[in-house]
Coordinates of C-alpha atoms in Angstrom, one line a residue:
M1 CA 318.3 210.8 75.4
A2 CA 316.7 214.2 74.9
N3 CA 314.4 215.4 77.5
R4 CA 311.3 215.3 75.4
H5 CA 307.6 214.5 76.2
I6 CA 306.8 211.1 74.8
H7 CA 303.2 210.0 74.3
K8 CA 301.8 206.6 73.4
I9 CA 298.6 206.2 71.5
S10 CA 296.8 203.3 69.7
A11 CA 295.2 202.8 66.4
E12 CA 293.1 199.8 67.3
D13 CA 290.0 201.7 68.1
T14 CA 288.8 203.9 65.2
K15 CA 285.5 204.7 66.7
K16 CA 284.9 208.3 67.5
D17 CA 283.8 209.1 71.0
D18 CA 283.3 212.7 72.2
D19 CA 283.0 211.5 75.8
V20 CA 286.7 211.1 76.3
R21 CA 289.6 212.8 78.0
Y22 CA 293.3 212.2 77.6
V23 CA 295.5 211.4 80.5
F24 CA 299.3 211.1 80.8
Q25 CA 301.5 208.7 82.7
P26 CA 305.1 209.7 83.0
V27 CA 308.0 207.6 81.9
V28 CA 310.9 208.4 84.2
S29 CA 314.6 207.8 84.4
L30 CA 315.6 205.3 87.0
R31 CA 319.0 207.0 87.4
D32 CA 317.9 210.5 88.5
G33 CA 314.1 210.5 88.6
S34 CA 313.7 212.9 85.7
I35 CA 310.6 212.6 83.4
I36 CA 311.8 211.7 80.0
G37 CA 308.4 211.3 78.4
H38 CA 304.8 210.3 78.8
E39 CA 302.4 207.6 77.7
I40 CA 299.1 209.2 76.7
Q41 CA 295.9 207.1 77.3
R42 CA 292.3 207.6 76.3
C43 CA 289.9 207.7 79.3
S44 CA 286.1 207.7 79.0
S45 CA 283.6 208.5 81.7
R46 CA 281.8 205.3 80.7
K47 CA 284.7 203.2 81.7
K48 CA 286.3 203.4 85.1
K49 CA 289.8 202.6 84.0
C50 CA 292.0 204.2 81.4
V51 CA 292.6 202.3 78.3
G52 CA 295.4 202.7 75.6
L53 CA 292.9 203.3 72.7
F54 CA 292.8 206.3 70.5
A55 CA 291.0 207.2 67.3
L56 CA 293.1 206.8 64.2
D57 CA 292.3 210.3 62.8
A58 CA 293.6 211.8 66.1
V59 CA 297.0 210.2 65.3
F60 CA 297.3 212.2 62.1
R61 CA 296.1 215.4 63.8
Y62 CA 299.0 215.0 66.2
M63 CA 301.4 214.2 63.3
T64 CA 300.4 217.2 61.2
S65 CA 300.3 219.7 64.1
A66 CA 303.2 222.0 65.2
D67 CA 303.6 219.8 68.4
E68 CA 307.0 218.2 68.4
R69 CA 306.1 215.5 70.9
I70 CA 306.9 211.9 70.0
L71 CA 303.9 209.7 69.9
F72 CA 304.1 206.1 71.1
F73 CA 301.7 204.4 68.7
L74 CA 300.3 200.9 69.1
L75 CA 300.4 199.8 65.5
P76 CA 298.1 197.0 64.3
Y77 CA 300.0 194.2 62.6
K78 CA 298.1 194.6 59.3
M79 CA 299.4 198.2 59.1
C80 CA 303.1 197.3 59.6
A81 CA 303.9 197.2 55.8
D82 CA 301.9 200.3 54.9
N83 CA 304.5 202.6 53.2
R84 CA 302.5 205.7 54.2
F85 CA 304.0 205.3 57.7
L86 CA 307.5 205.5 56.3
K87 CA 307.0 208.9 54.5
G88 CA 306.9 212.5 55.7
G89 CA 307.6 213.2 59.3
A90 CA 306.3 209.9 60.7
A91 CA 309.7 208.3 61.3
D92 CA 310.8 211.3 63.3
R93 CA 307.5 212.0 65.2
V94 CA 306.1 208.5 65.9
V95 CA 307.5 205.6 67.9
F96 CA 305.5 202.5 66.8
E97 CA 304.8 200.0 69.5
I98 CA 304.4 196.4 68.3
H99 CA 304.0 193.2 70.3
S100 CA 307.1 191.1 70.0
S101 CA 305.1 188.2 68.5
R102 CA 304.1 190.3 65.6
I103 CA 307.3 192.0 64.6
P104 CA 307.5 192.4 60.8
H105 CA 310.7 191.9 58.9
T106 CA 310.0 194.5 56.2
G107 CA 308.5 198.0 55.9
I108 CA 308.8 199.3 59.4
R109 CA 312.3 198.0 60.1
H110 CA 313.9 201.5 60.1
L111 CA 311.5 203.2 62.4
A112 CA 311.9 203.5 66.2
V113 CA 310.0 200.6 67.8
V114 CA 309.0 199.8 71.4
I115 CA 308.7 196.0 71.9
D116 CA 306.1 195.0 74.5
D117 CA 306.1 191.7 76.4
A118 CA 309.8 191.2 76.3
D119 CA 309.4 187.8 78.0
S120 CA 308.7 186.4 74.6
L121 CA 311.9 187.6 73.1
Y122 CA 313.9 184.4 73.2
P123 CA 316.6 184.3 71.9
L124 CA 318.5 187.6 72.3
G125 CA 319.6 187.2 68.6
F126 CA 316.1 188.4 67.8
L127 CA 317.0 191.9 69.2
S128 CA 320.3 191.9 67.3
E129 CA 318.5 191.2 64.0
F130 CA 315.7 193.7 64.4
H131 CA 317.4 196.3 66.6
P132 CA 314.5 198.4 67.9
Q133 CA 315.0 201.7 69.6
Y134 CA 313.2 200.6 72.7
V135 CA 312.3 197.3 74.5
K136 CA 309.5 197.4 77.0
L137 CA 309.4 194.9 79.8
A138 CA 305.8 193.8 80.5
S139 CA 304.5 194.2 84.1
S140 CA 304.2 190.4 84.4
L141 CA 307.9 190.1 83.8
V142 CA 308.7 192.8 86.3
R143 CA 306.7 190.9 88.9
K144 CA 308.5 187.6 88.1
A145 CA 312.0 189.1 88.3
E146 CA 311.5 189.8 92.0
T147 CA 310.9 186.2 93.0
D148 CA 311.8 184.0 90.1
T149 CA 315.5 183.3 89.6
L150 CA 315.2 182.5 85.9
A151 CA 313.1 185.6 85.2
H152 CA 315.6 187.7 87.1
A153 CA 318.5 186.4 85.1
F154 CA 316.6 186.8 81.8
V155 CA 315.7 190.5 82.5
K156 CA 319.3 191.1 83.5
S157 CA 320.5 189.5 80.3
V158 CA 318.1 191.5 78.1
T159 CA 319.0 194.7 79.9
E160 CA 322.8 194.2 79.5
F161 CA 322.4 193.3 75.9
C162 CA 320.2 196.3 75.2
H163 CA 322.7 198.7 76.9
T164 CA 325.5 197.3 74.7
A165 CA 323.4 197.6 71.5
G166 CA 322.2 201.1 72.3
I167 CA 318.6 200.1 72.9
Y168 CA 316.5 201.8 75.7
V169 CA 314.7 199.6 78.2
I170 CA 311.4 200.7 79.7
A171 CA 309.7 198.7 82.5
E172 CA 305.9 199.1 82.8
G173 CA 303.5 198.3 85.7
V174 CA 305.9 199.5 88.5
E175 CA 303.7 199.5 91.6
T176 CA 305.9 199.3 94.6
Q177 CA 309.3 200.5 96.0
K178 CA 310.5 196.9 95.7
D179 CA 309.7 197.0 92.0
V180 CA 311.8 200.2 91.6
A181 CA 314.7 198.8 93.7
T182 CA 314.8 195.6 91.7
L183 CA 314.8 197.4 88.4
I184 CA 317.6 199.8 89.5
D185 CA 319.6 196.8 90.6
L186 CA 319.1 195.1 87.2
G187 CA 320.2 198.3 85.4
V188 CA 316.9 199.1 83.7
S189 CA 316.9 202.7 82.4
Y190 CA 313.3 203.8 82.5
A191 CA 310.0 202.9 84.1
Q192 CA 306.4 203.8 84.4
G193 CA 303.6 202.6 86.7
S194 CA 301.3 203.6 89.6
F195 CA 304.0 203.9 92.2
I196 CA 305.8 206.5 90.0
Q197 CA 302.6 208.3 89.0
E198 CA 299.0 207.4 88.2
P199 CA 297.7 208.7 84.8
S200 CA 296.8 212.4 85.1
E201 CA 295.5 215.1 82.8
R202 CA 298.7 217.0 83.6
F203 CA 301.9 215.7 82.2
D204 CA 304.4 217.6 84.4
V205 CA 303.7 215.9 87.7
L206 CA 305.6 213.2 89.5
R207 CA 305.0 211.8 93.0
S208 CA 307.6 213.2 95.4
Q209 CA 307.8 209.8 97.2
A210 CA 308.8 208.1 93.9
Y211 CA 311.3 210.8 93.0
D212 CA 312.9 210.8 96.4
F213 CA 313.1 207.0 96.5
I214 CA 314.8 206.8 93.0
V215 CA 317.3 209.5 93.9
E216 CA 318.1 207.9 97.3
T217 CA 318.4 204.4 95.9
N218 CA 320.8 205.6 93.2
R219 CA 322.8 207.7 95.8
R220 CA 323.4 204.5 97.7
K221 CA 324.4 202.6 94.6
N222 CA 326.5 205.6 93.4
H223 CA 325.0 205.8 89.9
I224 CA 324.7 209.5 90.2
N225 CA 327.7 210.5 92.1
G226 CA 330.6 210.7 89.7
L227 CA 333.5 208.3 89.1
L228 CA 334.0 204.8 90.4
T229 CA 337.2 206.2 92.0
E230 CA 335.2 208.7 94.1
V231 CA 332.8 206.4 96.0
Y232 CA 332.4 207.9 99.5
I233 CA 330.8 206.4 102.6
A234 CA 328.0 209.0 102.4
H235 CA 326.7 207.1 99.3
L236 CA 325.9 204.1 101.5
C237 CA 324.6 206.1 104.5
T238 CA 321.1 205.8 106.0
A239 CA 319.8 208.3 108.5
S240 CA 318.5 205.8 110.9
K241 CA 316.6 206.5 114.2
T242 CA 318.7 207.9 117.1
L243 CA 318.2 207.8 120.9
E244 CA 318.6 210.4 123.6
P245 CA 321.0 209.3 126.4
E246 CA 318.2 209.5 129.0
I247 CA 315.9 206.9 127.4
Q248 CA 315.5 203.8 129.6
V249 CA 317.2 200.5 128.5
E250 CA 313.8 198.7 128.8
T251 CA 312.3 201.0 126.2
V252 CA 315.3 200.4 123.8
Y253 CA 315.0 196.7 124.4
E254 CA 311.3 196.7 123.4
M255 CA 312.1 198.7 120.2
I256 CA 314.8 196.3 119.1
K257 CA 312.7 193.2 120.0
N258 CA 309.7 194.5 118.0
D259 CA 311.8 195.3 114.9
P260 CA 313.7 192.2 113.5
D261 CA 315.6 194.4 111.0
C262 CA 316.9 196.8 113.6
F263 CA 320.7 196.4 114.1
G264 CA 321.0 199.1 116.8
F265 CA 321.0 202.8 117.5
C266 CA 323.2 205.8 117.9
V267 CA 322.9 207.7 121.1
V268 CA 322.9 211.4 120.2
Q269 CA 322.8 214.6 122.1
D270 CA 322.8 218.0 120.3
T271 CA 323.8 216.2 117.0
H272 CA 326.9 214.8 118.8
V273 CA 327.2 211.0 118.8
L274 CA 327.9 209.9 122.4
G275 CA 327.9 206.1 121.7
I276 CA 326.1 203.2 120.1
I277 CA 324.0 200.3 121.2
T278 CA 323.9 197.2 119.0
R279 CA 321.4 194.4 119.1
N280 CA 324.1 191.9 120.2
S281 CA 325.4 194.1 123.0
L282 CA 321.9 194.9 124.3
T283 CA 321.0 191.2 124.3
M284 CA 324.2 190.4 126.3
H285 CA 323.4 193.1 128.9
M286 CA 319.8 191.9 129.3
S287 CA 320.6 188.2 129.4
G288 CA 321.4 186.0 132.4
R289 CA 319.5 185.6 135.7
Y290 CA 319.6 189.3 136.7
G291 CA 320.5 191.1 133.5
F292 CA 317.0 192.5 132.8
M293 CA 316.3 193.5 136.3
L294 CA 319.7 195.1 136.7
H295 CA 319.5 197.3 133.6
Q296 CA 315.9 197.9 132.6
K297 CA 315.3 201.2 134.5
K298 CA 318.8 202.6 133.7
P299 CA 319.4 205.2 131.0
V300 CA 320.8 203.7 127.8
S301 CA 323.9 205.9 128.3
T302 CA 325.0 203.6 131.1
I303 CA 325.4 200.6 128.8
M304 CA 326.2 202.2 125.4
D305 CA 329.5 201.6 123.7
R306 CA 331.6 204.8 123.7
N307 CA 334.4 203.2 121.7
F308 CA 332.9 202.9 118.2
L309 CA 334.0 203.3 114.6
S310 CA 333.0 206.6 113.0
A311 CA 334.0 208.1 109.7
D312 CA 333.4 211.5 108.0
Y313 CA 330.9 211.3 105.3
S314 CA 333.6 212.2 102.6
T315 CA 335.8 209.2 103.5
P316 CA 336.3 206.8 100.6
V317 CA 334.5 203.4 101.0
N318 CA 337.7 201.4 100.6
K319 CA 339.3 203.3 103.5
V320 CA 336.3 202.7 105.8
S321 CA 336.3 199.1 104.9
E322 CA 340.0 198.8 105.9
L323 CA 339.3 200.4 109.3
A324 CA 336.2 198.2 109.9
M325 CA 338.2 195.0 109.2
Q326 CA 340.9 196.1 111.7
R327 CA 338.5 196.0 114.6
S328 CA 338.5 193.3 117.3
M329 CA 336.5 190.2 116.7
E330 CA 333.7 191.2 119.1
K331 CA 333.1 194.5 117.3
L332 CA 333.9 193.3 113.8
Y333 CA 330.2 193.4 112.6
D334 CA 329.1 196.5 114.5
F335 CA 327.6 199.2 112.3
I336 CA 329.7 202.3 111.3
V337 CA 328.7 205.8 112.4
V338 CA 328.9 208.4 109.7
T339 CA 329.4 212.1 110.7
R340 CA 329.4 215.4 108.9
N341 CA 331.0 218.5 110.5
A342 CA 331.5 216.3 113.6
G343 CA 327.7 215.8 113.9
Y344 CA 325.5 212.7 113.3
Y345 CA 324.9 212.0 109.6
G346 CA 323.8 208.4 109.5
T347 CA 324.9 204.7 109.8
V348 CA 326.2 202.0 107.4
T349 CA 326.0 198.3 108.1
V350 CA 329.0 196.0 107.6
R351 CA 326.9 194.1 105.0
D352 CA 326.3 197.2 102.9
L353 CA 330.0 198.2 103.3
L354 CA 331.3 194.8 102.1
L355 CA 328.9 194.6 99.2
K356 CA 329.9 198.1 97.9
S357 CA 333.6 197.3 98.5
T358 CA 333.3 194.2 96.4
E359 CA 331.3 196.1 93.7
I360 CA 334.0 198.7 93.5
Q361 CA 336.7 196.2 93.2
I362 CA 334.9 194.4 90.4
A363 CA 334.1 197.7 88.6
H364 CA 337.7 198.8 88.9
A365 CA 338.9 195.5 87.5
R366 CA 336.6 195.8 84.6
S367 CA 337.4 199.4 83.8
Q368 CA 341.2 199.3 84.2
N369 CA 343.4 198.6 81.3
P370 CA 345.0 195.2 82.0
L371 CA 348.4 196.2 80.7
T372 CA 349.0 199.5 82.4
G373 CA 346.5 199.5 85.2
L374 CA 345.3 202.9 84.2
P375 CA 341.5 203.7 84.0
G376 CA 340.1 202.4 80.8
N377 CA 337.3 203.6 78.4
I378 CA 334.4 203.5 80.9
I379 CA 336.0 205.8 83.4
I380 CA 337.5 208.0 80.7
E381 CA 334.1 208.5 79.3
E382 CA 332.7 209.3 82.7
M383 CA 335.5 211.8 83.3
L384 CA 334.9 213.5 79.9
T385 CA 331.2 213.7 80.5
R386 CA 331.9 215.3 83.8
C387 CA 334.2 217.9 82.2
V388 CA 331.7 219.0 79.5
S389 CA 328.8 219.3 82.0
S390 CA 330.6 220.8 85.0
G391 CA 331.1 224.4 83.7
I392 CA 334.6 224.3 85.1
P393 CA 337.6 225.0 82.8
Y394 CA 339.4 221.8 81.7
C395 CA 342.0 220.5 79.3
V396 CA 341.9 217.1 77.6
L397 CA 345.1 215.8 76.1
Y398 CA 345.2 212.9 73.6
I399 CA 348.6 211.3 73.7
D400 CA 349.8 209.0 70.9
I401 CA 353.1 207.2 70.1
N402 CA 354.4 207.8 66.6
Q403 CA 356.0 205.0 64.6
F404 CA 354.8 202.4 67.2
K405 CA 353.7 199.9 64.6
A406 CA 357.2 199.8 63.0
Y407 CA 358.7 199.4 66.4
N408 CA 356.4 196.5 67.2
D409 CA 357.2 194.8 63.8
V410 CA 361.0 195.0 64.5
Y411 CA 361.2 194.4 68.3
G412 CA 358.1 192.3 68.9
F413 CA 354.9 192.8 71.0
E414 CA 356.6 192.1 74.3
K415 CA 359.0 195.0 73.8
G416 CA 356.1 197.1 72.5
D417 CA 354.2 196.4 75.7
E418 CA 357.2 197.6 77.7
V419 CA 357.2 200.9 75.8
I420 CA 353.5 201.3 76.4
K421 CA 353.9 200.7 80.2
Q422 CA 356.8 203.2 80.2
L423 CA 354.6 205.9 78.7
A424 CA 351.9 205.1 81.3
H425 CA 354.5 205.4 84.1
T426 CA 355.8 208.7 82.7
M427 CA 352.3 210.2 82.4
T428 CA 351.4 209.3 86.0
E429 CA 354.8 210.4 87.3
C430 CA 354.5 213.9 85.7
L431 CA 350.8 214.2 86.5
P432 CA 349.9 217.1 89.0
V433 CA 348.0 216.1 92.2
D434 CA 344.3 215.2 91.7
Q435 CA 344.5 215.1 87.9
F436 CA 343.6 212.3 85.6
A437 CA 345.4 209.9 83.3
G438 CA 343.7 207.1 81.3
H439 CA 344.6 204.4 78.7
V440 CA 342.2 204.3 75.7
G441 CA 344.0 201.2 74.4
G442 CA 347.0 200.3 72.3
D443 CA 349.4 203.3 72.2
D444 CA 346.6 205.9 72.8
F445 CA 346.3 207.7 76.1
V446 CA 344.3 210.5 77.6
A447 CA 345.1 213.0 80.3
V448 CA 342.6 215.5 81.9
L449 CA 343.9 218.5 83.7
T450 CA 341.9 221.2 85.5
T451 CA 345.1 223.1 86.4
E452 CA 346.7 225.8 84.2
N453 CA 350.0 224.0 83.6
Q454 CA 349.0 222.0 80.6
E455 CA 352.0 223.0 78.5
E456 CA 354.5 222.2 81.3
Y457 CA 352.9 218.8 81.6
C458 CA 353.2 218.1 77.9
S459 CA 356.8 219.1 77.8
A460 CA 357.7 217.0 80.9
V461 CA 356.0 213.9 79.5
I462 CA 357.7 214.2 76.1
Q463 CA 361.1 214.9 77.7
K464 CA 361.1 212.1 80.2
F465 CA 359.5 209.5 77.9
I466 CA 361.9 210.2 75.0
G467 CA 364.8 210.2 77.5
S468 CA 363.8 206.7 78.7
L469 CA 363.8 205.1 75.2
S470 CA 367.5 204.3 75.0
G471 CA 366.9 201.1 76.9
Y472 CA 364.4 199.9 74.3
Y473 CA 366.6 200.1 71.2
T474 CA 369.8 198.4 70.2
G475 CA 372.9 200.5 70.1
E476 CA 373.0 200.2 66.4
D477 CA 369.5 201.6 65.9
L478 CA 370.2 204.4 68.3
K479 CA 373.3 205.3 66.4
K480 CA 371.5 205.2 63.0
G481 CA 368.5 207.1 64.4
F482 CA 366.0 205.0 62.5
I483 CA 364.8 201.4 62.1
T484 CA 364.0 199.4 59.0
A485 CA 360.7 197.7 58.7
E486 CA 358.0 196.7 56.2
N487 CA 355.4 199.5 55.7
R488 CA 351.6 199.0 55.3
S489 CA 352.0 198.5 51.6
G490 CA 354.5 195.6 52.0
F491 CA 357.6 197.6 51.0
I492 CA 360.8 197.9 53.1
E493 CA 361.1 201.4 54.6
D494 CA 363.2 203.3 57.1
F495 CA 361.2 204.7 60.0
P496 CA 362.3 207.3 62.6
L497 CA 362.6 206.3 66.2
I498 CA 359.6 206.5 68.4
S499 CA 358.3 210.0 69.3
L500 CA 355.1 211.5 70.9
S501 CA 352.2 213.5 69.6
I502 CA 350.0 215.3 72.1
A503 CA 346.8 217.0 70.9
G504 CA 344.9 219.0 73.4
V505 CA 341.7 221.0 73.9
Y506 CA 341.4 223.7 76.6
D507 CA 337.8 224.7 77.2
A508 CA 337.0 227.5 79.6
A509 CA 333.7 228.6 78.0
G510 CA 331.7 225.4 77.7
H511 CA 332.3 225.3 74.0
F512 CA 331.6 221.5 73.8
S513 CA 328.1 220.3 74.6
D514 CA 328.9 216.6 74.6
I515 CA 331.9 214.3 74.5
H516 CA 331.3 213.3 70.9
L517 CA 332.0 216.8 69.7
L518 CA 335.0 217.0 72.0
S519 CA 336.4 213.6 70.7
E520 CA 335.9 214.7 67.1
E521 CA 337.9 217.9 67.7
L522 CA 340.7 216.0 69.4
A523 CA 340.9 213.5 66.5
R524 CA 341.2 216.4 64.1
L525 CA 344.0 218.0 66.0
K526 CA 345.7 214.7 66.5
K527 CA 346.0 214.3 62.7
I528 CA 347.5 217.8 62.4
V529 CA 350.1 217.2 65.2
K530 CA 351.2 213.8 63.8
M531 CA 352.0 215.4 60.4
A532 CA 355.0 217.2 62.1
K533 CA 358.3 215.4 62.5
G534 CA 359.5 214.3 65.9
S535 CA 357.7 214.9 69.2
N536 CA 355.2 217.7 69.3
F537 CA 352.2 219.0 71.2
S538 CA 349.5 221.5 70.4
I539 CA 346.7 222.7 72.6
E540 CA 343.7 224.5 71.0
K541 CA 342.1 226.9 73.5
F542 CA 338.5 228.0 73.8
P543 CA 338.8 230.8 76.4

């Protein structure tokens, strides 16, 4: 979505009032905290609170001005079929907001629409039929989603449906950190409310507390930090309170006793972690007839555990999870210390570690192609998005099997699957270290290289793959050099043996601004390469 200032106004109040001022409340991305637009509200000194009312003539002044901002316009139901709103620049300049109970089925259908009070949108087929550009979740529904299981499930269902349908979801009335955390967990894209920013006459402001919380929450959930295959322990890390080694055990005991959520502390000196003290170990030391009297005045360094699990902040989550599960039973649930440059960086609880490990496993299972085990379209899209936005030279190769349909028709789908798996194996076997190979589906594959040996890779893949095909044909067909099958028109035809076409784009100058343009260019090149006989590759370079 373009980074444009979005404003919402209403046509319900047509009374002129000179004693007004206009205030803006930002609508922000719950992925990175960026302001993607604003809701404009009318505020009168005669009324203590801002209201979403705006004179109708002011709407048209906005629409006819040079200002390119989009207006969120609360449209009265009786105006929904007015054709004047479908003419001129209205469709491009105005987003009409209509309550879901008053959605018309004619006239305004092709305009961008925000639907308020999404809790009345049963069933989801309604969204499929009307297909608005936006769905707004009312504040009452946001409140319910935090405590009501049914409301939580409904919001999640609406959000997932909208993501699939290309509909943006905005939650209003966000008042607390808990609201934000719940919405991020549900996958809601955008939000507005008093926690994010109160309405202001300036439209370029955002509370630093809200921005920092959104960024930190996403960092922990790994929405911002790249591919699913690159989830590091730093993404889960919390910079929790540390202790100096001289602090008395009695003081530490009181700190833990007064904080039910405290799982323990790291004992740190000059950024170096000397040891840890967990709630369980401290309780054990202080229990018994003489435990408290024996330890209370001692420094915490005398009872801290010096044999603890630590991991560098760049260690993958799955590796840390393996190490954590290898610990002895008495330390199995101790928190993990995270370091950076050998110094204290933060801590991760076993609960957070296991939850993220499970999330990664599920995400990988969903994103991998079930036949080849290679990353599927979700990760491929993430990788291509990273390429076009990184500013680093890259090469994308689109790899396609020629005459595969004819082979499938003669030898069957089981043999065809074996050929596809053979190509996947060849691609990964020839792939340079730290490069990427993915399976789009069927006989289509993608490779992404940031090294300068793209031609060598293409040649190696073609040579090894074609050399392996002797085991997939009968001796007779190999001797003939072709197979006989029915073509797409239903006529019998002789087809050449399988070959490979590889179309590539090397971009060192940021030529492509988005992955759609990149994909279109690859598709164009693929058609050209497939016109040549046999196995071929061609890489178009944008130096």
